[in-house]
Amino acid sequence: MIRRIWDITLTVRDLKRAVEFYENVLGLQKKYEFKDYAGFDCGGVEIGLKTWGGVEEPRKGEPCINFLVENIDDAHKNLQENGVKIVEGPKETVWGGCILVFEDPEGNLLQLTEIDWEKYFEACAPR
């Protein structure tokens, strides 16, 4: 049935602004861009940005895209330097991670996670 995630697509109002954010602030590599869609590679999963053309406002919020990072403090500093709105964190989790939730320019929630794998496997081990 399901083999893997192919892509995750977010709706945006301003494709140019969103593309600049995902390229320049988050550092994702753009694979291609069309009039109303841009695709980025994120470790084998495509992150898509699609312009919204509906009558009602698109819904923002969860579920969010969660990016794995090596150093959450460095990532937090980068987001702050780029004027990104931080929603939560960085904060430690009970499962050995540290998370930071923030918004892209369109108000979509995104999350960064740094994991201490030893603590993670210990916390998530069957009891």
mmCIF file of C-alpha atoms in Angstrom:
data_model
loop_
_atom_site.group_PDB
_atom_site.id
_atom_site.type_symbol
_atom_site.label_atom_id
_atom_site.label_comp_id
_atom_site.label_asym_id
_atom_site.label_seq_id
_atom_site.Cartn_x
_atom_site.Cartn_y
_atom_site.Cartn_z
ATOM 1 C CA MET A 1 0.000 0.000 0.000
ATOM 2 C CA ILE A 2 1.859 3.132 1.165
ATOM 3 C CA ARG A 3 5.554 2.982 0.310
ATOM 4 C CA ARG A 4 6.779 6.433 1.369
ATOM 5 C CA ILE A 5 5.925 10.114 1.367
ATOM 6 C CA TRP A 6 6.239 11.498 -2.155
ATOM 7 C CA ASP A 7 5.687 15.164 -1.414
ATOM 8 C CA ILE A 8 4.143 17.632 1.007
ATOM 9 C CA THR A 9 2.519 20.687 -0.545
ATOM 10 C CA LEU A 10 1.620 23.942 1.172
ATOM 11 C CA THR A 11 -0.657 26.607 -0.273
ATOM 12 C CA VAL A 12 0.740 30.133 -0.441
ATOM 13 C CA ARG A 13 -0.545 33.517 -1.608
ATOM 14 C CA ASP A 14 2.815 34.928 -2.737
ATOM 15 C CA LEU A 15 4.888 32.256 -4.475
ATOM 16 C CA LYS A 16 7.907 34.495 -5.052
ATOM 17 C CA ARG A 17 8.125 35.484 -1.361
ATOM 18 C CA ALA A 18 7.635 31.877 -0.243
ATOM 19 C CA VAL A 19 10.299 30.570 -2.671
ATOM 20 C CA GLU A 20 12.812 33.145 -1.392
ATOM 21 C CA PHE A 21 12.108 32.077 2.212
ATOM 22 C CA TYR A 22 12.441 28.337 1.570
ATOM 23 C CA GLU A 23 15.609 28.852 -0.504
ATOM 24 C CA ASN A 24 17.403 31.616 1.378
ATOM 25 C CA VAL A 25 16.273 31.190 4.989
ATOM 26 C CA LEU A 26 15.708 27.426 5.213
ATOM 27 C CA GLY A 27 18.399 26.554 2.667
ATOM 28 C CA LEU A 28 16.351 24.067 0.637
ATOM 29 C CA GLN A 29 17.390 23.410 -2.954
ATOM 30 C CA LYS A 30 14.741 24.330 -5.511
ATOM 31 C CA LYS A 31 14.218 21.535 -8.049
ATOM 32 C CA TYR A 32 11.929 23.479 -10.372
ATOM 33 C CA GLU A 33 9.447 26.320 -10.502
ATOM 34 C CA PHE A 34 6.384 26.917 -12.654
ATOM 35 C CA LYS A 35 3.880 29.759 -12.764
ATOM 36 C CA ASP A 36 1.923 28.483 -9.749
ATOM 37 C CA TYR A 37 4.151 25.805 -8.148
ATOM 38 C CA ALA A 38 7.698 25.350 -6.875
ATOM 39 C CA GLY A 39 9.261 22.092 -5.725
ATOM 40 C CA PHE A 40 12.167 21.722 -3.298
ATOM 41 C CA ASP A 41 14.226 18.668 -2.405
ATOM 42 C CA CYS A 42 14.289 17.836 1.288
ATOM 43 C CA GLY A 43 16.212 14.599 1.721
ATOM 44 C CA GLY A 44 14.282 12.733 -0.950
ATOM 45 C CA VAL A 45 10.863 14.161 -0.071
ATOM 46 C CA GLU A 46 9.577 17.048 -2.145
ATOM 47 C CA ILE A 47 8.261 20.137 -0.389
ATOM 48 C CA GLY A 48 5.854 21.848 -2.757
ATOM 49 C CA LEU A 49 4.584 25.416 -2.679
ATOM 50 C CA LYS A 50 1.400 25.992 -4.670
ATOM 51 C CA THR A 51 -0.377 29.284 -5.193
ATOM 52 C CA TRP A 52 -3.823 29.317 -3.737
ATOM 53 C CA GLY A 53 -6.707 30.171 -6.031
ATOM 54 C CA GLY A 54 -9.797 29.373 -3.979
ATOM 55 C CA VAL A 55 -12.703 31.496 -2.836
ATOM 56 C CA GLU A 56 -12.100 31.006 0.885
ATOM 57 C CA GLU A 57 -8.887 31.625 2.780
ATOM 58 C CA PRO A 58 -6.593 28.589 2.904
ATOM 59 C CA ARG A 59 -6.349 26.990 6.332
ATOM 60 C CA LYS A 60 -3.019 27.498 8.076
ATOM 61 C CA GLY A 61 -1.491 25.541 10.893
ATOM 62 C CA GLU A 62 -1.086 21.935 11.742
ATOM 63 C CA PRO A 63 -0.130 19.526 10.463
ATOM 64 C CA CYS A 64 3.253 21.098 10.096
ATOM 65 C CA ILE A 65 6.383 20.059 8.241
ATOM 66 C CA ASN A 66 9.077 18.942 10.650
ATOM 67 C CA PHE A 67 12.702 19.405 9.544
ATOM 68 C CA LEU A 68 15.545 17.526 11.242
ATOM 69 C CA VAL A 69 18.533 19.776 12.049
ATOM 70 C CA GLU A 70 22.016 19.147 13.447
ATOM 71 C CA ASN A 71 22.062 22.147 15.795
ATOM 72 C CA ILE A 72 18.838 23.808 16.888
ATOM 73 C CA ASP A 73 20.633 26.799 18.428
ATOM 74 C CA ASP A 74 22.348 27.634 15.127
ATOM 75 C CA ALA A 75 19.061 27.201 13.269
ATOM 76 C CA HIS A 76 17.251 29.400 15.828
ATOM 77 C CA LYS A 77 19.861 32.129 15.414
ATOM 78 C CA ASN A 78 19.468 31.985 11.610
ATOM 79 C CA LEU A 79 15.693 32.328 11.874
ATOM 80 C CA GLN A 80 15.999 35.271 14.278
ATOM 81 C CA GLU A 81 18.513 37.015 12.009
ATOM 82 C CA ASN A 82 16.017 36.675 9.155
ATOM 83 C CA GLY A 83 13.112 38.112 11.151
ATOM 84 C CA VAL A 84 11.150 34.856 11.253
ATOM 85 C CA LYS A 85 8.228 34.660 13.702
ATOM 86 C CA ILE A 86 9.019 32.052 16.372
ATOM 87 C CA VAL A 87 5.875 30.414 17.766
ATOM 88 C CA GLU A 88 7.384 28.048 20.342
ATOM 89 C CA GLY A 89 10.772 27.033 21.651
ATOM 90 C CA PRO A 90 13.404 25.988 21.403
ATOM 91 C CA LYS A 91 12.251 23.569 24.080
ATOM 92 C CA GLU A 92 13.346 20.140 25.262
ATOM 93 C CA THR A 93 11.022 17.172 24.753
ATOM 94 C CA VAL A 94 10.497 14.059 26.866
ATOM 95 C CA TRP A 95 11.669 11.872 23.970
ATOM 96 C CA GLY A 96 15.186 13.282 23.676
ATOM 97 C CA GLY A 97 14.615 16.063 21.212
ATOM 98 C CA CYS A 98 14.593 19.805 21.132
ATOM 99 C CA ILE A 99 11.951 21.502 18.994
ATOM 100 C CA LEU A 100 11.329 24.959 17.587
ATOM 101 C CA VAL A 101 8.067 25.942 15.877
ATOM 102 C CA PHE A 102 7.949 28.942 13.554
ATOM 103 C CA GLU A 103 5.928 30.440 10.703
ATOM 104 C CA ASP A 104 6.834 30.826 7.057
ATOM 105 C CA PRO A 105 5.869 34.134 5.379
ATOM 106 C CA GLU A 106 2.407 32.708 4.607
ATOM 107 C CA GLY A 107 1.683 31.748 8.232
ATOM 108 C CA ASN A 108 2.222 27.998 7.738
ATOM 109 C CA LEU A 109 3.638 26.346 10.836
ATOM 110 C CA LEU A 110 7.014 24.659 10.411
ATOM 111 C CA GLN A 111 9.075 22.816 12.998
ATOM 112 C CA LEU A 112 12.772 22.170 13.490
ATOM 113 C CA THR A 113 13.885 19.192 15.561
ATOM 114 C CA GLU A 114 17.300 18.283 16.936
ATOM 115 C CA ILE A 115 17.429 14.741 18.296
ATOM 116 C CA ASP A 116 19.748 13.098 20.787
ATOM 117 C CA TRP A 117 19.294 9.622 19.288
ATOM 118 C CA GLU A 118 20.463 7.754 22.406
ATOM 119 C CA LYS A 119 17.834 9.518 24.540
ATOM 120 C CA TYR A 120 15.251 9.098 21.799
ATOM 121 C CA PHE A 121 15.670 5.317 21.540
ATOM 122 C CA GLU A 122 15.703 5.007 25.335
ATOM 123 C CA ALA A 123 12.520 7.077 25.717
ATOM 124 C CA CYS A 124 10.713 5.293 22.884
ATOM 125 C CA ALA A 125 11.749 1.742 23.796
ATOM 126 C CA PRO A 126 8.883 -0.697 24.416
ATOM 127 C CA ARG A 127 8.138 -1.125 28.107
#
